[in-house]
Coordinates of C-alpha atoms and ligand atoms in Angstrom, one line a residue:
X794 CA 121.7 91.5 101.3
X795 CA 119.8 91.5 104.7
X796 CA 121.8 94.0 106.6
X797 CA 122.1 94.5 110.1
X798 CA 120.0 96.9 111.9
X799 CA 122.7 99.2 112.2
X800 CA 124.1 98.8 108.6
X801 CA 120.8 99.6 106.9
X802 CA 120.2 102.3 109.2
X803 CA 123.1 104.1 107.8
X804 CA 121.4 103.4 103.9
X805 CA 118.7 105.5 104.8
X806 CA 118.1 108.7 103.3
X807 CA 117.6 111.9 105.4
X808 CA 114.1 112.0 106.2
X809 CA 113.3 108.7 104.4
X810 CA 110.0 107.5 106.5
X811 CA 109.3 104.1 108.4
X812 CA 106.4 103.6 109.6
X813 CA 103.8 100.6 109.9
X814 CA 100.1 100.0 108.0
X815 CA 96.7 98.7 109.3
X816 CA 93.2 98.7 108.4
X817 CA 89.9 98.9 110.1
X818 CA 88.5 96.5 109.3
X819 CA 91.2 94.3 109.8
X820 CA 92.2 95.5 113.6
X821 CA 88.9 97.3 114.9
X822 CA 86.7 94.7 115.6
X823 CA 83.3 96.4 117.6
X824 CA 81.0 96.0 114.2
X825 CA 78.1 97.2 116.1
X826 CA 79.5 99.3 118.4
X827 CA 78.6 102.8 119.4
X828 CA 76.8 103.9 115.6
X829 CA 78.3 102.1 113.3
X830 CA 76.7 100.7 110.1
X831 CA 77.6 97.3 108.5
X832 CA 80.0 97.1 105.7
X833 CA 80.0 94.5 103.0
X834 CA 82.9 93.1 104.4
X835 CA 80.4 91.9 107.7
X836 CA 78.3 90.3 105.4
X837 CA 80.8 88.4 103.1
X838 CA 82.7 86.9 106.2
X839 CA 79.7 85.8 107.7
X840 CA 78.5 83.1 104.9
X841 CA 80.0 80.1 105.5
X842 CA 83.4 79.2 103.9
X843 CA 83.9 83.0 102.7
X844 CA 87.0 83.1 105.4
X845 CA 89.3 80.4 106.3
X846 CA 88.1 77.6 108.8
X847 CA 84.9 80.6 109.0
X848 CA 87.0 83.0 111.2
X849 CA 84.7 85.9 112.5
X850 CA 86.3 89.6 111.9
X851 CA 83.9 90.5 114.7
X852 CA 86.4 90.8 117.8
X853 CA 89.7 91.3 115.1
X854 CA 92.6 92.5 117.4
X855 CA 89.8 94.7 119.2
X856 CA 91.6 97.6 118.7
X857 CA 88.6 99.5 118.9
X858 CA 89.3 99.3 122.6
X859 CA 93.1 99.0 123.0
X860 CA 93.7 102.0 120.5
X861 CA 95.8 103.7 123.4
X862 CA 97.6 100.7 124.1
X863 CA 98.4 100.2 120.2
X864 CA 99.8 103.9 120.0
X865 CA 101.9 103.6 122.8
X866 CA 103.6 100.0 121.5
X867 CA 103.8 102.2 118.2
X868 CA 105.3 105.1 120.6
X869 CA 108.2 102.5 121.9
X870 CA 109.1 101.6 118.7
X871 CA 110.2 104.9 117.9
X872 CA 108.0 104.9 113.7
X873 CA 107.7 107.9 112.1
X874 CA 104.5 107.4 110.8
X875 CA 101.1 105.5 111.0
X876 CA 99.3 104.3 108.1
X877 CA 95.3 103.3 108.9
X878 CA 92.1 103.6 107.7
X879 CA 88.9 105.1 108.4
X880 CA 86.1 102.9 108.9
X881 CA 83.8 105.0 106.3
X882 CA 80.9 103.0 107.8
X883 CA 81.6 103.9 111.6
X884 CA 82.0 107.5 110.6
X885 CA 79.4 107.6 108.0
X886 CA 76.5 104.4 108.9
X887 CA 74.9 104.5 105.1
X888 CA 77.9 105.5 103.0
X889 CA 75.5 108.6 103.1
X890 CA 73.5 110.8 104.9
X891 CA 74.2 111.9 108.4
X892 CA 77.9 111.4 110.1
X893 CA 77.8 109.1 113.9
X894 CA 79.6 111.5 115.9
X895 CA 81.1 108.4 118.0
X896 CA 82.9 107.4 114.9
X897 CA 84.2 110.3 114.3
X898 CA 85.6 110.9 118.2
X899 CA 87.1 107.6 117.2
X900 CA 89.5 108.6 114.7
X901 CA 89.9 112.2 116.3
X902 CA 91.4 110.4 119.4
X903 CA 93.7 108.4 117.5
X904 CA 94.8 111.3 115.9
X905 CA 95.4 113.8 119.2
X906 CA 97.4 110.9 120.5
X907 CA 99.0 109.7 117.4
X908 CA 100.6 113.3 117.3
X909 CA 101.2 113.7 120.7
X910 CA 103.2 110.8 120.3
X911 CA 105.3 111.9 117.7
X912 CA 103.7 110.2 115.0
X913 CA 102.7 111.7 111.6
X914 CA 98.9 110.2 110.7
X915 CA 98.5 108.6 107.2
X916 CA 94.6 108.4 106.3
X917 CA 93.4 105.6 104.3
X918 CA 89.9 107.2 103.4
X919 CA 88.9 103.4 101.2
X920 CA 90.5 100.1 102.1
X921 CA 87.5 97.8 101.5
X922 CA 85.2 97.5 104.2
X923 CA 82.3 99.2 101.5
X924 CA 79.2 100.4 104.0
X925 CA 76.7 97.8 103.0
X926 CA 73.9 100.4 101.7
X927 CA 76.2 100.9 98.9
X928 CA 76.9 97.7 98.1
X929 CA 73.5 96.4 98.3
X930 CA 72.9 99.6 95.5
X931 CA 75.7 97.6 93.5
X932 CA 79.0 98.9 95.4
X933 CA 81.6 99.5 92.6
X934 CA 80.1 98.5 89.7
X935 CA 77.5 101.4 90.3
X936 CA 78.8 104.9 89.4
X937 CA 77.0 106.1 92.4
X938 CA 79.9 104.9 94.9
X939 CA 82.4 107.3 93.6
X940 CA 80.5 110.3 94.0
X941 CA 79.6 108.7 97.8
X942 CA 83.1 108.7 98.5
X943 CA 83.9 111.9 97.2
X944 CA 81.8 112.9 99.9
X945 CA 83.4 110.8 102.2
X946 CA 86.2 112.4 102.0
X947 CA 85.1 116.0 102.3
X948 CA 83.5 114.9 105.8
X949 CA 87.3 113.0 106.7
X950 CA 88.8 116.8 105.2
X951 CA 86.4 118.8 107.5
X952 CA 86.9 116.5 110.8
X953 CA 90.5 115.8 110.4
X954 CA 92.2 117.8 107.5
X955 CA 94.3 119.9 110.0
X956 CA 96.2 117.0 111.3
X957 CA 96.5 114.3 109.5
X958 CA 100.4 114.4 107.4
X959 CA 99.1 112.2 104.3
X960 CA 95.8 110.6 102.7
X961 CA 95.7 107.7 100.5
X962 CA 92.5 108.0 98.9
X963 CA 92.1 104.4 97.7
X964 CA 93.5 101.3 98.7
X965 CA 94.7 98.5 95.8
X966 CA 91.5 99.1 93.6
X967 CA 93.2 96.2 91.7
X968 CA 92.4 93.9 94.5
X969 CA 88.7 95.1 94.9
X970 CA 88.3 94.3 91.5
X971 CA 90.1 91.2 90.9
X972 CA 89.2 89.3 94.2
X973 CA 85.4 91.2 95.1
X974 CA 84.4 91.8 91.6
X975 CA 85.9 88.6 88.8
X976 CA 86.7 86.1 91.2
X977 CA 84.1 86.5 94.2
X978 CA 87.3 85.7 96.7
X979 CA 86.2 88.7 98.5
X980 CA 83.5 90.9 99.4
X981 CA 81.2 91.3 97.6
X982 CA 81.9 88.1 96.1
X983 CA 80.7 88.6 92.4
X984 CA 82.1 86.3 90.3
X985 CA 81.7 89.1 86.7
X986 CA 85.3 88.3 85.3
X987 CA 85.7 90.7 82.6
X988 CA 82.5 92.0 83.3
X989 CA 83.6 93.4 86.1
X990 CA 85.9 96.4 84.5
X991 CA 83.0 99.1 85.6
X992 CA 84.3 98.4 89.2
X993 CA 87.6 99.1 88.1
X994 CA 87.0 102.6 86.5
X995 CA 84.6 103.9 89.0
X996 CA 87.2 103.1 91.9
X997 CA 89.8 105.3 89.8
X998 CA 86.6 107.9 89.7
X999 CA 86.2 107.4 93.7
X1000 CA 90.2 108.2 93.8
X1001 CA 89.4 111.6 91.7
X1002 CA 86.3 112.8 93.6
X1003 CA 87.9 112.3 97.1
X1004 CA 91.2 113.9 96.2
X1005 CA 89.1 116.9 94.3
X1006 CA 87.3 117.5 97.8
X1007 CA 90.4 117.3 99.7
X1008 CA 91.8 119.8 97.6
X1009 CA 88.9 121.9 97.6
X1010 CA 88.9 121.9 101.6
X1011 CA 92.5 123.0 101.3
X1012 CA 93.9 120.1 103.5
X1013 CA 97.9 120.7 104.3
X1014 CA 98.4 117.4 103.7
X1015 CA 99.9 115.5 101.5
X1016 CA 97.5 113.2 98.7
X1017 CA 98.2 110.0 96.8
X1018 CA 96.9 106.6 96.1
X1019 CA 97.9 103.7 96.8
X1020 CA 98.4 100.7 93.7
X1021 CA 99.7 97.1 94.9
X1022 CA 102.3 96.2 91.8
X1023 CA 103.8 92.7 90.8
X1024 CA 106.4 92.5 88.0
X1025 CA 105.2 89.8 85.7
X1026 CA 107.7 87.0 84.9
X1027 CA 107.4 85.1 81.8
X1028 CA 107.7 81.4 82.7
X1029 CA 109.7 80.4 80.0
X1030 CA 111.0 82.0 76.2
X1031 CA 107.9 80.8 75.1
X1032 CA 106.1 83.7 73.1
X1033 CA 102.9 82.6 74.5
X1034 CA 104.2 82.7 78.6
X1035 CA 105.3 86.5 77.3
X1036 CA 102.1 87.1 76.2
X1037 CA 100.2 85.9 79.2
X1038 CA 102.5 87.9 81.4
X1039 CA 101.8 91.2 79.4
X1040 CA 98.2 90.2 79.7
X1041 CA 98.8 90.0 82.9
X1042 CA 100.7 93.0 83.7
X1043 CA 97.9 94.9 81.9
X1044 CA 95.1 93.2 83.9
X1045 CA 97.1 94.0 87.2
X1046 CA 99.4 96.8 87.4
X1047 CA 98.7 99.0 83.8
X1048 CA 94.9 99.3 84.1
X1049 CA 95.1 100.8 87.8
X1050 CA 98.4 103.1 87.5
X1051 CA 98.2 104.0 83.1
X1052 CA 94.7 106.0 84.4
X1053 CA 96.4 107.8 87.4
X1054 CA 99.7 108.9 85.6
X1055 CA 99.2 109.2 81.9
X1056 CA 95.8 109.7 82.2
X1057 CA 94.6 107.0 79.8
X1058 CA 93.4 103.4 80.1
X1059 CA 96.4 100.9 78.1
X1060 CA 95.5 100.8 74.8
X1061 CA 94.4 96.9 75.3
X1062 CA 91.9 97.8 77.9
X1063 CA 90.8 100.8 74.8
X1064 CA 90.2 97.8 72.5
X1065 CA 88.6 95.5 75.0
X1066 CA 86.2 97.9 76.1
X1067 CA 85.7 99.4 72.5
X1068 CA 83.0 96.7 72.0
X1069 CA 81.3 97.5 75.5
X1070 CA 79.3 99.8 76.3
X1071 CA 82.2 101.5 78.8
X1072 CA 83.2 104.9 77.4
X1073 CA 84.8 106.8 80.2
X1074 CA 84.8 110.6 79.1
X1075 CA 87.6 113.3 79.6
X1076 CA 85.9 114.5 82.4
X1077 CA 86.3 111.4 84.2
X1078 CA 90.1 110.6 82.9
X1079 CA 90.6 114.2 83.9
X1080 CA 90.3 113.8 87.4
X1081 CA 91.6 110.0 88.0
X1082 CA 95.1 112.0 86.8
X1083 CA 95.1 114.9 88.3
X1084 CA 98.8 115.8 89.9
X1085 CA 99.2 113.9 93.2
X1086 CA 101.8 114.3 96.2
X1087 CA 103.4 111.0 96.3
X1088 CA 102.2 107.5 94.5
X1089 CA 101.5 104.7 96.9
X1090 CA 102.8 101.6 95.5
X1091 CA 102.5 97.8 97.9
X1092 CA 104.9 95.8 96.9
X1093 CA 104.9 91.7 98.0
X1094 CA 106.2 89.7 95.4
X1095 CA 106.5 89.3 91.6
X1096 CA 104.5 86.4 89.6
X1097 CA 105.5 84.2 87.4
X1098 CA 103.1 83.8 84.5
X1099 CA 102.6 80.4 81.9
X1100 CA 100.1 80.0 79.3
X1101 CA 97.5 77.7 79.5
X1102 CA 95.3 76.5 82.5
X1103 CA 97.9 74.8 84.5
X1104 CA 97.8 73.2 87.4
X1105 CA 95.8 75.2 89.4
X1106 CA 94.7 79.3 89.2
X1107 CA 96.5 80.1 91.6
X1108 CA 99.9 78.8 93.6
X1109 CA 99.0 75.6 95.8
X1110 CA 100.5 77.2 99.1
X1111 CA 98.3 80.6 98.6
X1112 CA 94.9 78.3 97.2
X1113 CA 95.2 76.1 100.6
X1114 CA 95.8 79.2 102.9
X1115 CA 92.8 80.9 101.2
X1116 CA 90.3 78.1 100.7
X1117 CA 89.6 74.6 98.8
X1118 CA 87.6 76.8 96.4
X1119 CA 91.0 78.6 95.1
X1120 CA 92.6 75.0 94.3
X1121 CA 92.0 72.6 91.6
X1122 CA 92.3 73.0 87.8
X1123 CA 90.7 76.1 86.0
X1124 CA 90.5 74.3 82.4
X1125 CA 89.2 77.1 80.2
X1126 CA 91.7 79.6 81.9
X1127 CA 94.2 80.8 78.8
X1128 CA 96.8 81.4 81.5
X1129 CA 97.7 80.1 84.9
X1130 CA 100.7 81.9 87.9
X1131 CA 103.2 79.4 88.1
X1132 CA 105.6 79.2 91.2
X1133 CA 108.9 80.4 90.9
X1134 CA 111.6 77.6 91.0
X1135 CA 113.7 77.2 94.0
X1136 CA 112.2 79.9 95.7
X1137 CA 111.3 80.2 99.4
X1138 CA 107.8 81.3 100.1
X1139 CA 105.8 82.9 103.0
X1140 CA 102.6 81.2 104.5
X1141 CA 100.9 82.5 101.8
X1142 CA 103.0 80.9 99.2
X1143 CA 103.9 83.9 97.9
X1144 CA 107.5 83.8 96.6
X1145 CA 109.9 86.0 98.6
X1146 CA 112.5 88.1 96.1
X1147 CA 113.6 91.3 98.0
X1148 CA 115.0 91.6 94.0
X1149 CA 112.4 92.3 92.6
X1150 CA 111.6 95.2 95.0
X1151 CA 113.7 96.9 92.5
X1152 CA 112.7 95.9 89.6
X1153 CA 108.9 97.2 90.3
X1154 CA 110.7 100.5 90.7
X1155 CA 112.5 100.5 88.0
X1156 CA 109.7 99.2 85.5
X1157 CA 107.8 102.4 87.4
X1158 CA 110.1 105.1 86.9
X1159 CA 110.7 103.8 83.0
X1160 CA 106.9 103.7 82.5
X1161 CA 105.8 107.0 84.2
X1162 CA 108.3 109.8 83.7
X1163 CA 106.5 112.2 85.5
X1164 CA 105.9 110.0 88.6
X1165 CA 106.0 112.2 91.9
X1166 CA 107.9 110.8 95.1
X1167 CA 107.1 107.3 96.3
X1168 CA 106.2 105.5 99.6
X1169 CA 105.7 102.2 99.8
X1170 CA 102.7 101.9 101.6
X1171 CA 102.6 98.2 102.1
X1172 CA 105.5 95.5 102.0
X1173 CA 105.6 92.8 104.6
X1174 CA 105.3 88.5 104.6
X1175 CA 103.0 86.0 106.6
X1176 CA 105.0 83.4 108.3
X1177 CA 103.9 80.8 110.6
X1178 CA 106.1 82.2 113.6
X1179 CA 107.4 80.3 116.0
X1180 CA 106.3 80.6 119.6
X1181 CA 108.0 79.5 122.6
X1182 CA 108.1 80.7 126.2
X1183 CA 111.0 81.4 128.6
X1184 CA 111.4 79.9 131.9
X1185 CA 109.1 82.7 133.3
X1186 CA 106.4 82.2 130.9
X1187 CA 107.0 84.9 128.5
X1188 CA 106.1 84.4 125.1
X1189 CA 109.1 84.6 122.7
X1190 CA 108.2 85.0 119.1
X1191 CA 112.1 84.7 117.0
X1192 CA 110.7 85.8 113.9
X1193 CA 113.7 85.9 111.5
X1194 CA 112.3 85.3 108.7
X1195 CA 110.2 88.3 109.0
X1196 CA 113.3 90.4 109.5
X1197 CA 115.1 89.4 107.0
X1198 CA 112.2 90.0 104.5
X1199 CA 112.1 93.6 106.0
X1200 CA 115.3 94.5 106.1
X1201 CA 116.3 92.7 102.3
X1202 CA 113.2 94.9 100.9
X1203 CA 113.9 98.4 102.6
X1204 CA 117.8 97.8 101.4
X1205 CA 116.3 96.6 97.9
X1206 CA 114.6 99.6 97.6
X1207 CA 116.7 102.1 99.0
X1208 CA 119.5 101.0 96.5
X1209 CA 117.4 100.9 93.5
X1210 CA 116.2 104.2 94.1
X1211 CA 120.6 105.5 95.0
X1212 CA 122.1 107.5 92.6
X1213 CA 123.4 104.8 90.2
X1214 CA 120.9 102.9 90.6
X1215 CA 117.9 100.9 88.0
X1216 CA 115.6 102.9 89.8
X1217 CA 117.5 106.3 90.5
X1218 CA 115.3 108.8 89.0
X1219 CA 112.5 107.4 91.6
X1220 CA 112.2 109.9 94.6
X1221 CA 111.9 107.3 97.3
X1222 CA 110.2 109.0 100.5
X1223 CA 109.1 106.0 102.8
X1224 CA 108.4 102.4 103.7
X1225 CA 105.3 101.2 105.9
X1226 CA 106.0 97.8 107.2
X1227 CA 102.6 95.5 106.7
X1228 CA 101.9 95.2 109.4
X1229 CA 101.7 96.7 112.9
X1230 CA 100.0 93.4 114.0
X1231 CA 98.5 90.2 113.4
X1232 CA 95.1 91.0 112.2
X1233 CA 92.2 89.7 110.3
X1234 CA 93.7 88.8 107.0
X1235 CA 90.7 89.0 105.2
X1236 CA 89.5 85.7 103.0
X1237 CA 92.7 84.1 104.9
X1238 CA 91.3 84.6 108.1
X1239 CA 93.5 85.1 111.3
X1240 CA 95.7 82.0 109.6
X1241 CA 98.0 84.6 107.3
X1242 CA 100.0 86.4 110.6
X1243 CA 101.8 89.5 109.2
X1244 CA 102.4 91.5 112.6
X1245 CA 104.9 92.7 114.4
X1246 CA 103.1 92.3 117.3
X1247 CA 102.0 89.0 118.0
X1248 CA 98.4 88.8 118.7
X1249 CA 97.3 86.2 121.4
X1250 CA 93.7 84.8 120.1
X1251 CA 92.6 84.1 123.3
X1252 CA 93.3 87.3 125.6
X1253 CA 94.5 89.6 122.9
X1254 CA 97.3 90.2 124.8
X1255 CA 100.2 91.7 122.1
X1256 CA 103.4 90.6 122.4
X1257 CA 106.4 92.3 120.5
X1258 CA 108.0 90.5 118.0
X1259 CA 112.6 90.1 117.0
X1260 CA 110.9 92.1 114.3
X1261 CA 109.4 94.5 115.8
X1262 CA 113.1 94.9 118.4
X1263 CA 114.6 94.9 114.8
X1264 CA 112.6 97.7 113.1
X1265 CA 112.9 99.9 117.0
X1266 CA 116.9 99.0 116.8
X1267 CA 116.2 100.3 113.5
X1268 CA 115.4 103.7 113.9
X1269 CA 117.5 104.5 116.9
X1270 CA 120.6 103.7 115.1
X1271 CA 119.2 106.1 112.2
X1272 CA 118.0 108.5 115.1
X1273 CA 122.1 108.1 116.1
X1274 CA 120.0 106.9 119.6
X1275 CA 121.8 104.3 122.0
X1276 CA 120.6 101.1 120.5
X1277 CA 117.9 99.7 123.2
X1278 CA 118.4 96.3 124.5
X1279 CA 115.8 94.0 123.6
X1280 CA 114.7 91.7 125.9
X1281 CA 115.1 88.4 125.1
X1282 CA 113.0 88.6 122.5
X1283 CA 116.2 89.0 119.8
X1284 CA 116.6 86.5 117.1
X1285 CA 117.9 83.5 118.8
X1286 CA 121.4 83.1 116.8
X1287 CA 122.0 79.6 117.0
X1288 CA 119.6 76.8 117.5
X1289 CA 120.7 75.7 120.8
X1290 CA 120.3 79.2 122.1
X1291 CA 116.5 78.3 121.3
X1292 CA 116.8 75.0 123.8
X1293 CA 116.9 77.9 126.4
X1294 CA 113.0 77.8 125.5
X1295 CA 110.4 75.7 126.0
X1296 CA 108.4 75.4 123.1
X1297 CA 104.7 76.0 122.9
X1298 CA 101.9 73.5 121.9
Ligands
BGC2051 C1 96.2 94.8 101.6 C2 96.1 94.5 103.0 C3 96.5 93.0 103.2 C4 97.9 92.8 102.7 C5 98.3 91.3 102.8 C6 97.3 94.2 100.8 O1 96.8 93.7 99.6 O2 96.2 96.2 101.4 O3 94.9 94.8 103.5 O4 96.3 92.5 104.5 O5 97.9 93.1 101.3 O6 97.6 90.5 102.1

C-alpha cells in the first residue's frame, strides 16, 4: 500500500490516536541516580555476553536528564499520546517498602509537562526492568511478585492517577517468560523451558492485582494490558508444520490473551499443567479477566513455523543480531521458525508483512468476541539507517524503509479494522510507533535502532529522522494543518539526490 502522508492521513478515523512508545529502562539510563534501586535488568546486562558486543544500558539515551528536551521533540511532532514506563525500582528501590520521593518527582515532571504539551500520558506500570530484591526472592516464578506489583500500582494510582489518560499494566508477559524464564535470552536469564509456566500465570496475576488497585483508587483513566501477537504460519501442508504452528500459537499468543478475555487458560495448557502441580483457582482466573478499557496488542511480524529442529532455533539474521548463543542447531527441538521465502527483513531479521497486521486482527476479533477497543501499543522495525551529512555537517538520516513499514502497518490496520473489512468488528483506537528513539534494545544492545530520532552514541545528540518528518507531516495533514517543510531531512527520492551528501564513515 504505503500511502503518502497525506493519503493515509485522510484513512484515519476521528480521534484515532498516534503516538510513540518507550521504556525506562531502555531510554533512562542514571541506574544509580538520585534513590534508585537495581533492577534485574542491571545485573543480567552486566555478565559478560548477556548483550550484544557487552553494551552497558548504564548511560541508554540518558533521558533521565534530557526528559525536557525529549518532550519538546515529542511537542514538534505534533503525537497525541506518549507511551512510557515507570521505572518501578526508581519509584519504589525494593519492589517494597518505602517510595524514593526523587523517583517519583521524576515521573510527576514528565507528566506536568507531557500535558502541558498537549500530550495524553500512557503509564506502563511493568515493562521488565524487575527491582532486583524481587528477583533475587525468585521474580516471576514466585507468587509473591504479583501481589508486589499490585502494590505498585496503588502507589503509581495515588501519585499520578489524576493525570495520566491510560495504564497498561503489563508489558508482553509472553516475552518475560519466553526470553527471561525458558530460554535465559533475558533477564533473569533462567533457562526452565516448560518449567517456567509459574512465570507466566503469576504475571497474568500481577496484571489483576494492579488493575484491581487502580480501580479501587478510582483512577479516570483508562486500563489495559498490553500482549505482543504473531500469527503463526504453517511452513508447508504438512500436518506436522500445522501442528507445530498451533503449538506455537498456544505457547505464544493463546496462553497470555485466552486468560485475559475468556478467562481460562487453552485447554492444551489445562492438560499440560494437569500433571503439575499448577492449579490456578477461580479467584485468581477471576481477576486476570476482569473487563478492561482497551486491549494492548504489539504487533511486529508473523512466524513461520516447521516441524522438527531445523536449521537453527531461531532466524539466522535475528540469532546474529542477538548473540552466537541464539545460532546453531537445537537437535532435540520438535519445532524450529523458519524464514519466510522472498521476504524482506529488518536488522533483526524479522520478516516485514504490513499484511499480516490484519490478519492478527482478524484472528483477534474471531477469537475474542467480547474484545474491547484496541491500540496497538507497539509496531515499528530496526533498520541499519543510513547516515550521511550535508555540506554543513548536518546529520541526514533518509530512513525509508522505516516509513514505509509505518505507514504500510497503520494503513494495514486501519483497513482491516473499516467497515467491510476481515477485521471490522475490532474497535481500533490508536497506533504507538516503536519507537520515539534509538534506545537500548535490550539483549540486542544499542545494535537493533528502532527510533525516530536518531541517537548519536557519542554526544547523545538526537537528530530527527524522514520518519519522524513523515509521522509530524502525518498528523498535520490529519490536524487539516499546513503541512511543515522538513528540512532536508525528507526521503531523498532518487539516488542521485543522495550524491548531494557526503556519506559518513
Ligand atoms: C518490547 C520493546 C522492544 C520491542 C522491539 C517489544 O517486544 O516491548 O521493549 O524494544 O519489542 O524488540
Amino acid at each position: 500500500m504505503n500511502a503518502s502522508a497525506k493519503d493515509l492521513a485522510a484513512l484515519l478515523p476521528p480521534r484515532f490516536t498516534l503516538g510513540v512508545a518507550t521504556a525506562a529502562f531502555q531510554i533512562e539510563g542514571a541506574l544509580d541516580e538520585d534513590g534508585r534501586g537495581p533492577s534485574g535488568w542491571d545485573v543480567f546486562a552486566a555478565k559478560p555476553g548477556s548483550i550484544v558486543d557487552d553494551h552497558s544500558p548504564a548511560v541508554a539515551c540518558d533521558h533521565y536528564h534530557r526528559m525536557p528536551e525529549d518532550v519538546a521533540l515529542m511537542r514538534e511532532l505534533g503525537i497525541d499520546s506518549y507511551r512510557f514506563s515507570l521505572s518501578w525500582s526508581r519509584i519504589q528501590p525494593g519492589g517494597s517498602g518505602p517510595v524514593n520521593h526523587a523517583g517519583l518527582d521524576f515521573y510527576d515532571r514528565l507528566i506536568d509537562l507531557l500535558l502541558a504539551s498537549g500530550i495524553a500520558p500512557m503509564a506502563t506500570l511493568y515493562h521488565w526492568d524487575t527491582p532486583l530484591e524481587l528477583d533475587a526472592a525468585g521474580g516471576w516464578m514466585n507468587r509473591d511478585t504479583a501481589y508486589r506489583l499490585g502494590e505498585f500500582a496503588a502507589i503509581a494510582a495515588d501519585a499520578y492517577g489524576d493525570r495520566v489518560t491510560r495504564w497498561v499494566t503489563v508489558n508482553e508477559p509472553a516475552t518475560v517468560s519466553t526470553n527471561g524464564y525458558m530460554l535465559g535470552m533475558h533477564s533473569p536469564g533462567e533457562t526452565l523451558m516448560l518449567k517456567a509456566l509459574p512465570s507466566v500465570h503469576h504475571q497474568l496475576l500481577g496484571h489483576g492485582l494492579s488493575l484491581q488497585a487502580l480501580r479501587a483508587a478510582n483512577v479516570p483513566g483508562e486500563i489495559g494490558i498490553t500482549n505482543v501477537y504473531s500469527p503463526m504460519v504453517p511452513a508447508s501442508v504438512n500436518p506436522l508444520d500445522k501442528v507445530s504452528a498451533g503449538l506455537m500459537d498456544v505457547a505464544q499468543n493463546r496462553l497470555y490473551a485466552d486468560p485475559v478475555l475468556l478467562g481460562k487458560y487453552p485447554d492444551s495448557i489445562r492438560i499440560a499443567t494437569f500433571f503439575s502441580s499448577f492449579s490456578p483457582s477461580s479467584e485468581d482466573m477471576e481477576l486476570i479477566s476482569q473487563p478492561l478499557d482497551f486491549y494492548g496488542l504489539n504487533y511486529y511480524m508473523p512466524t513461520r513455523v516447521a516441524s522438527g529442529p531445523g536449521e537453527g532455533a531461531v532466524p539466522e539474521g535475528m540469532a546474529a543480531a542477538m548473540g552466537d548463543d541464539l545460532g546453531g542447531t537445537a537437535p532435540g527441538s520438535p519445532l524450529h521458525i523458519a524464514s519466510f521465502p522472498d521476504t524482506e527483513t529488518t536488522a533483526y531479521g524479522w520478516p516485514i508483512k504490513p499484511e499480516y497486521m490484519a490478519v492478527a486482527l482478524s484472528e483477534m476479533a474471531e477469537r475474542y468476541p467480547d474484545l474491547p477497543p484496541v491500540f496497538i501499543t507497539e509496531g515499528g522495525a530496526s533498520f541499519k539507517d543510513l547516515e550521511i551529512r550535508d555540506t554543513d555537517g548536518r546529520l541526514i538520516v533518509p530512513d525509508e524503509r522505516r516509513v514505509n513499514f509505518l505507514a504500510d502497518h497503520i494503513g494495514s490496520a486501519i483497513e482491516a479494522t473499516s467497515p467491510g473489512g476481515p477485521a471490522e468488528s475490532i474497535d481500533l483506537r490508536g497506533y504507538y510507533v516503536w519507537s520515539l528513539m534509538d534506545n537500548f534494545e535490550w539483549s540486542g544492545g544499542y545494535k537493533q535502532q528502532f527510533g525516530l530520532l536518531h541517537v548519536d552514541r557519542e554526544t547523545l545528540d538526537r537528530t530527527p529522522k524522514a520518519s519522524y518528518y513523515w509521522l509530524q507531516e502525518l498528523l498535520a495533514a490529519r490536524r487539516g494543518d499546513v503541512v511543515p517543510e522538513s528540512p532536508d531531512a525528507g526521503v531523498p527520492a532518487e539516488a542521485s539526490d543522495v550524491d548531494r551528501f557526503r556519506t559518513v564513515g
